[in-house]
């Protein structure tokens, strides 16, 4: 009788252990799925960051070109005003 009782207790413990192992496996599988999902999102963010970086560089290049063009136009206007001023002075004098 004692042997049967011992076997029953042993089987109960084995069943509990099996259930716990299954729960751990299920939890591990969910964790792996989450990590995989996070990896995918990190990859997507990397691509987006590259696009943003390229866009920022393009805007910076555009601003630089615009600044250079504005400086040239300002210099041209300044030169034009200087010539007109000299012409007016020569007519008045």
Coordinates of N, CA, C and O in Angstrom, one line a residue:
X1 N 0.8 -1.2 0.0 CA 0.0 0.0 0.0 C 0.9 1.3 0.0 O 0.5 2.2 -0.7
X2 N 1.9 1.2 0.8 CA 2.8 2.3 0.9 C 3.4 2.6 -0.5 O 3.6 3.7 -0.9
X3 N 3.7 1.6 -1.2 CA 4.4 1.7 -2.5 C 3.4 2.4 -3.4 O 3.8 3.2 -4.2
X4 N 2.2 2.0 -3.4 CA 1.2 2.6 -4.3 C 1.0 4.1 -4.0 O 0.9 4.9 -4.9
X5 N 0.9 4.4 -2.7 CA 0.8 5.8 -2.3 C 2.0 6.6 -2.7 O 1.9 7.8 -3.2
X6 N 3.2 6.0 -2.6 CA 4.4 6.7 -3.0 C 4.4 7.0 -4.5 O 4.7 8.0 -5.0
X7 N 3.9 6.0 -5.3 CA 3.8 6.1 -6.7 C 2.8 7.2 -7.1 O 3.1 8.0 -8.0
X8 N 1.7 7.3 -6.4 CA 0.7 8.3 -6.7 C 1.3 9.7 -6.4 O 1.1 10.6 -7.2
X9 N 2.0 9.8 -5.3 CA 2.6 11.1 -5.0 C 3.6 11.5 -6.0 O 3.7 12.6 -6.4
X10 N 4.4 10.5 -6.4 CA 5.4 10.7 -7.4 C 4.8 11.1 -8.7 O 5.3 12.1 -9.4
X11 N 3.8 10.5 -9.1 CA 3.1 10.9 -10.4 C 2.5 12.3 -10.3 O 2.5 13.0 -11.3
X12 N 1.9 12.6 -9.1 CA 1.4 14.0 -8.9 C 2.5 15.0 -9.1 O 2.3 16.0 -9.8
X13 N 3.6 14.7 -8.5 CA 4.7 15.7 -8.6 C 5.2 15.8 -10.0 O 5.5 16.8 -10.5
X14 N 5.3 14.6 -10.7 CA 5.7 14.6 -12.1 C 4.7 15.4 -12.9 O 5.2 16.2 -13.8
X15 N 3.4 15.2 -12.7 CA 2.4 16.0 -13.5 C 2.6 17.5 -13.2 O 2.5 18.3 -14.2
X16 N 2.8 17.9 -12.0 CA 3.0 19.3 -11.7 C 4.2 19.9 -12.4 O 4.2 20.9 -12.9
X17 N 5.3 19.1 -12.3 CA 6.5 19.5 -12.9 C 6.3 19.6 -14.4 O 6.8 20.6 -15.1
X18 N 5.6 18.7 -15.0 CA 5.3 18.7 -16.5 C 4.5 20.0 -16.8 O 4.8 20.6 -17.8
X19 N 3.6 20.3 -16.0 CA 2.7 21.5 -16.3 C 3.6 22.7 -16.2 O 3.5 23.7 -17.0
X20 N 4.5 22.8 -15.2 CA 5.3 23.9 -15.0 C 6.3 24.1 -16.2 O 6.5 25.2 -16.7
X21 N 6.8 23.0 -16.6 CA 7.7 23.0 -17.8 C 7.0 23.5 -19.0 O 7.5 24.3 -19.8
X22 N 5.7 23.1 -19.2 CA 4.9 23.5 -20.3 C 4.6 25.0 -20.2 O 4.7 25.7 -21.2
X23 N 4.4 25.5 -19.0 CA 4.1 26.9 -18.8 C 5.4 27.7 -19.1 O 5.3 28.8 -19.8
X24 N 6.5 27.2 -18.8 CA 7.8 27.9 -19.0 C 8.0 27.9 -20.6 O 8.4 29.0 -21.1
X25 N 7.8 26.8 -21.2 CA 7.9 26.8 -22.7 C 7.0 27.8 -23.4 O 7.4 28.5 -24.3
X26 N 5.8 27.8 -22.9 CA 4.8 28.8 -23.5 C 5.2 30.2 -23.3 O 5.2 31.0 -24.2
X27 N 5.7 30.5 -22.1 CA 6.2 31.8 -21.7 C 7.4 32.2 -22.6 O 7.6 33.3 -23.1
X28 N 8.3 31.2 -22.8 CA 9.5 31.4 -23.6 C 9.1 31.7 -25.0 O 9.7 32.6 -25.7
X29 N 8.1 31.0 -25.5 CA 7.7 31.2 -26.9 C 7.1 32.6 -27.1 O 7.4 33.3 -28.1
X30 N 6.3 33.0 -26.1 CA 5.7 34.4 -26.2 C 6.8 35.4 -26.1 O 6.8 36.4 -26.9
X31 N 7.8 35.2 -25.3 CA 9.0 36.1 -25.2 C 9.7 36.2 -26.5 O 10.1 37.2 -27.0
X32 N 9.9 35.0 -27.1 CA 10.6 35.0 -28.4 C 9.8 35.7 -29.5 O 10.4 36.4 -30.3
X33 N 8.5 35.6 -29.5 CA 7.7 36.3 -30.4 C 7.8 37.8 -30.2 O 7.9 38.6 -31.2
X34 N 7.8 38.2 -29.0 CA 7.9 39.6 -28.7 C 9.3 40.2 -29.1 O 9.3 41.3 -29.7
X35 N 10.3 39.4 -28.9 CA 11.7 39.8 -29.3 C 11.7 39.9 -30.8 O 12.3 40.9 -31.4
X36 N 11.1 39.0 -31.5 CA 11.1 39.0 -32.9 C 10.4 40.2 -33.4 O 10.8 40.9 -34.4
X37 N 9.3 40.5 -32.8 CA 8.5 41.7 -33.2 C 9.3 43.0 -32.9 O 9.3 43.9 -33.8
X38 N 10.0 43.0 -31.8 CA 10.8 44.2 -31.5 C 11.9 44.3 -32.5 O 12.3 45.4 -32.9
X39 N 12.6 43.2 -32.9 CA 13.6 43.3 -33.9 C 13.1 43.8 -35.2 O 13.8 44.7 -35.8
X40 N 11.9 43.4 -35.6 CA 11.3 43.9 -36.8 C 11.1 45.4 -36.7 O 11.4 46.2 -37.6
X41 N 10.6 45.9 -35.6 CA 10.3 47.3 -35.4 C 11.6 48.1 -35.3 O 11.6 49.2 -35.9
X42 N 12.6 47.5 -34.7 CA 13.9 48.2 -34.7 C 14.5 48.4 -36.1 O 15.0 49.4 -36.5
X43 N 14.3 47.3 -36.9 CA 14.8 47.4 -38.3 C 14.0 48.5 -39.1 O 14.6 49.3 -39.8
X44 N 12.7 48.6 -38.8 CA 11.8 49.6 -39.5 C 12.3 51.0 -39.0 O 12.4 51.9 -39.9
X45 N 12.6 51.1 -37.7 CA 13.0 52.4 -37.2 C 14.4 52.8 -37.8 O 14.6 54.0 -38.1
X46 N 15.2 51.8 -38.0 CA 16.5 52.1 -38.7 C 16.3 52.7 -40.1 O 17.0 53.7 -40.5
X47 N 15.4 52.1 -40.8 CA 15.1 52.6 -42.2 C 14.6 54.0 -42.1 O 15.0 54.8 -42.9
X48 N 13.6 54.2 -41.2 CA 13.0 55.5 -41.1 C 14.1 56.6 -40.7 O 14.1 57.7 -41.2
X49 N 15.0 56.2 -39.8 CA 16.0 57.1 -39.4 C 16.9 57.5 -40.6 O 17.3 58.6 -40.7
X50 N 17.2 56.5 -41.4 CA 18.0 56.8 -42.6 C 17.3 57.8 -43.5 O 17.9 58.7 -44.0
X51 N 16.0 57.6 -43.7 CA 15.2 58.5 -44.5 C 15.2 59.9 -43.9 O 15.4 60.9 -44.7
X52 N 15.0 60.0 -42.6 CA 15.0 61.3 -42.0 C 16.4 61.9 -42.1 O 16.5 63.1 -42.4
X53 N 17.4 61.2 -42.0 CA 18.8 61.7 -42.1 C 19.0 62.2 -43.5 O 19.5 63.3 -43.7
X54 N 18.6 61.5 -44.5 CA 18.7 61.9 -45.9 C 17.9 63.2 -46.2 O 18.3 64.1 -46.9
X55 N 16.7 63.2 -45.6 CA 15.8 64.4 -45.8 C 16.4 65.7 -45.1 O 16.4 66.7 -45.7
X56 N 17.0 65.5 -43.9 CA 17.6 66.6 -43.2 C 18.8 67.1 -44.0 O 19.0 68.3 -44.2
X57 N 19.6 66.1 -44.6 CA 20.7 66.6 -45.4 C 20.3 67.3 -46.7 O 20.9 68.3 -47.0
X58 N 19.2 66.9 -47.3 CA 18.7 67.5 -48.5 C 18.2 68.9 -48.1 O 18.4 69.9 -48.8
X59 N 17.5 69.1 -47.0 CA 17.0 70.4 -46.5 C 18.2 71.3 -46.3 O 18.2 72.5 -46.7
X60 N 19.3 70.8 -45.6 CA 20.4 71.6 -45.3 C 21.1 72.0 -46.6 O 21.6 73.2 -46.7
X61 N 21.2 71.1 -47.5 CA 21.8 71.5 -48.8 C 21.0 72.6 -49.5 O 21.6 73.5 -50.1
X62 N 19.7 72.5 -49.5 CA 18.8 73.5 -50.1 C 18.9 74.8 -49.4 O 19.0 75.9 -50.0
X63 N 19.0 74.8 -48.1 CA 19.2 76.1 -47.3 C 20.5 76.7 -47.6 O 20.6 77.9 -47.8
X64 N 21.5 75.9 -47.8 CA 22.9 76.4 -48.1 C 22.9 77.0 -49.5 O 23.4 78.1 -49.7
X65 N 22.3 76.4 -50.4 CA 22.2 76.9 -51.8 C 21.4 78.2 -51.8 O 21.7 79.2 -52.5
X66 N 20.3 78.2 -51.0 CA 19.4 79.4 -51.0 C 20.2 80.6 -50.3 O 20.1 81.7 -50.8
X67 N 21.0 80.3 -49.3 CA 21.8 81.3 -48.7 C 22.8 81.9 -49.7 O 23.0 83.1 -49.8
X68 N 23.5 81.0 -50.4 CA 24.5 81.5 -51.4 C 23.8 82.3 -52.4 O 24.4 83.3 -52.8
X69 N 22.7 81.9 -52.9 CA 21.9 82.7 -53.9 C 21.5 84.0 -53.4 O 21.7 85.0 -54.1
X70 N 21.0 84.1 -52.2 CA 20.7 85.3 -51.5 C 21.8 86.3 -51.4 O 21.7 87.5 -51.7
X71 N 23.0 85.7 -51.0 CA 24.2 86.5 -50.9 C 24.6 87.1 -52.2 O 25.0 88.3 -52.3
X72 N 24.6 86.3 -53.3 CA 24.9 86.8 -54.6 C 23.9 87.9 -55.1 O 24.4 88.9 -55.6
X73 N 22.6 87.7 -54.8 CA 21.7 88.7 -55.2 C 21.9 90.0 -54.4 O 21.7 91.1 -55.0
X74 N 22.2 89.8 -53.1 CA 22.4 91.0 -52.3 C 23.6 91.8 -52.8 O 23.6 93.0 -53.0
X75 N 24.7 91.0 -53.2 CA 25.9 91.7 -53.7 C 25.6 92.4 -55.0 O 26.1 93.5 -55.3
X76 N 24.8 91.7 -55.9 CA 24.4 92.3 -57.2 C 23.6 93.6 -56.9 O 23.8 94.6 -57.6
X77 N 22.7 93.6 -56.0 CA 21.8 94.7 -55.7 C 22.7 95.9 -55.1 O 22.5 97.0 -55.5
X78 N 23.6 95.5 -54.3 CA 24.5 96.5 -53.7 C 25.3 97.2 -54.8 O 25.5 98.4 -54.8
X79 N 25.8 96.4 -55.7 CA 26.6 96.9 -56.8 C 25.8 97.8 -57.7 O 26.2 98.9 -58.2
X80 N 24.6 97.4 -58.0 CA 23.7 98.2 -58.8 C 23.4 99.5 -58.2 O 23.4 100.6 -58.8
X81 N 23.1 99.5 -56.9 CA 22.8 100.8 -56.2 C 24.0 101.7 -56.2 O 23.9 102.9 -56.4
X82 N 25.2 101.1 -56.0 CA 26.4 101.8 -56.0 C 26.6 102.5 -57.4 O 26.9 103.7 -57.4
X83 N 26.4 101.8 -58.5 CA 26.5 102.4 -59.8 C 25.5 103.5 -60.0 O 25.8 104.5 -60.6
X84 N 24.3 103.2 -59.6 CA 23.2 104.2 -59.8 C 23.5 105.5 -59.0 O 23.3 106.6 -59.5
X85 N 24.0 105.3 -57.8 CA 24.4 106.4 -56.9 C 25.5 107.2 -57.6 O 25.5 108.5 -57.6
X86 N 26.5 106.5 -58.2 CA 27.6 107.3 -58.8 C 27.1 108.0 -60.1 O 27.5 109.1 -60.4
X87 N 26.1 107.4 -60.8 CA 25.6 108.0 -62.0 C 24.8 109.3 -61.5 O 24.9 110.4 -62.2
X88 N 24.0 109.2 -60.5 CA 23.2 110.3 -60.0 C 24.2 111.4 -59.5 O 24.0 112.6 -59.8
X89 N 25.3 111.1 -58.9 CA 26.2 112.1 -58.4 C 26.9 112.8 -59.6 O 27.1 114.0 -59.5
X90 N 27.2 112.0 -60.6 CA 27.8 112.6 -61.8 C 26.9 113.6 -62.5 O 27.3 114.6 -63.1
X91 N 25.6 113.3 -62.5 CA 24.6 114.1 -63.2 C 24.4 115.4 -62.4 O 24.3 116.5 -62.9
X92 N 24.4 115.3 -61.1 CA 24.2 116.4 -60.2 C 25.4 117.3 -60.2 O 25.3 118.5 -60.2
X93 N 26.6 116.8 -60.2 CA 27.8 117.6 -60.1 C 28.1 118.4 -61.3 O 27.8 118.6 -62.3

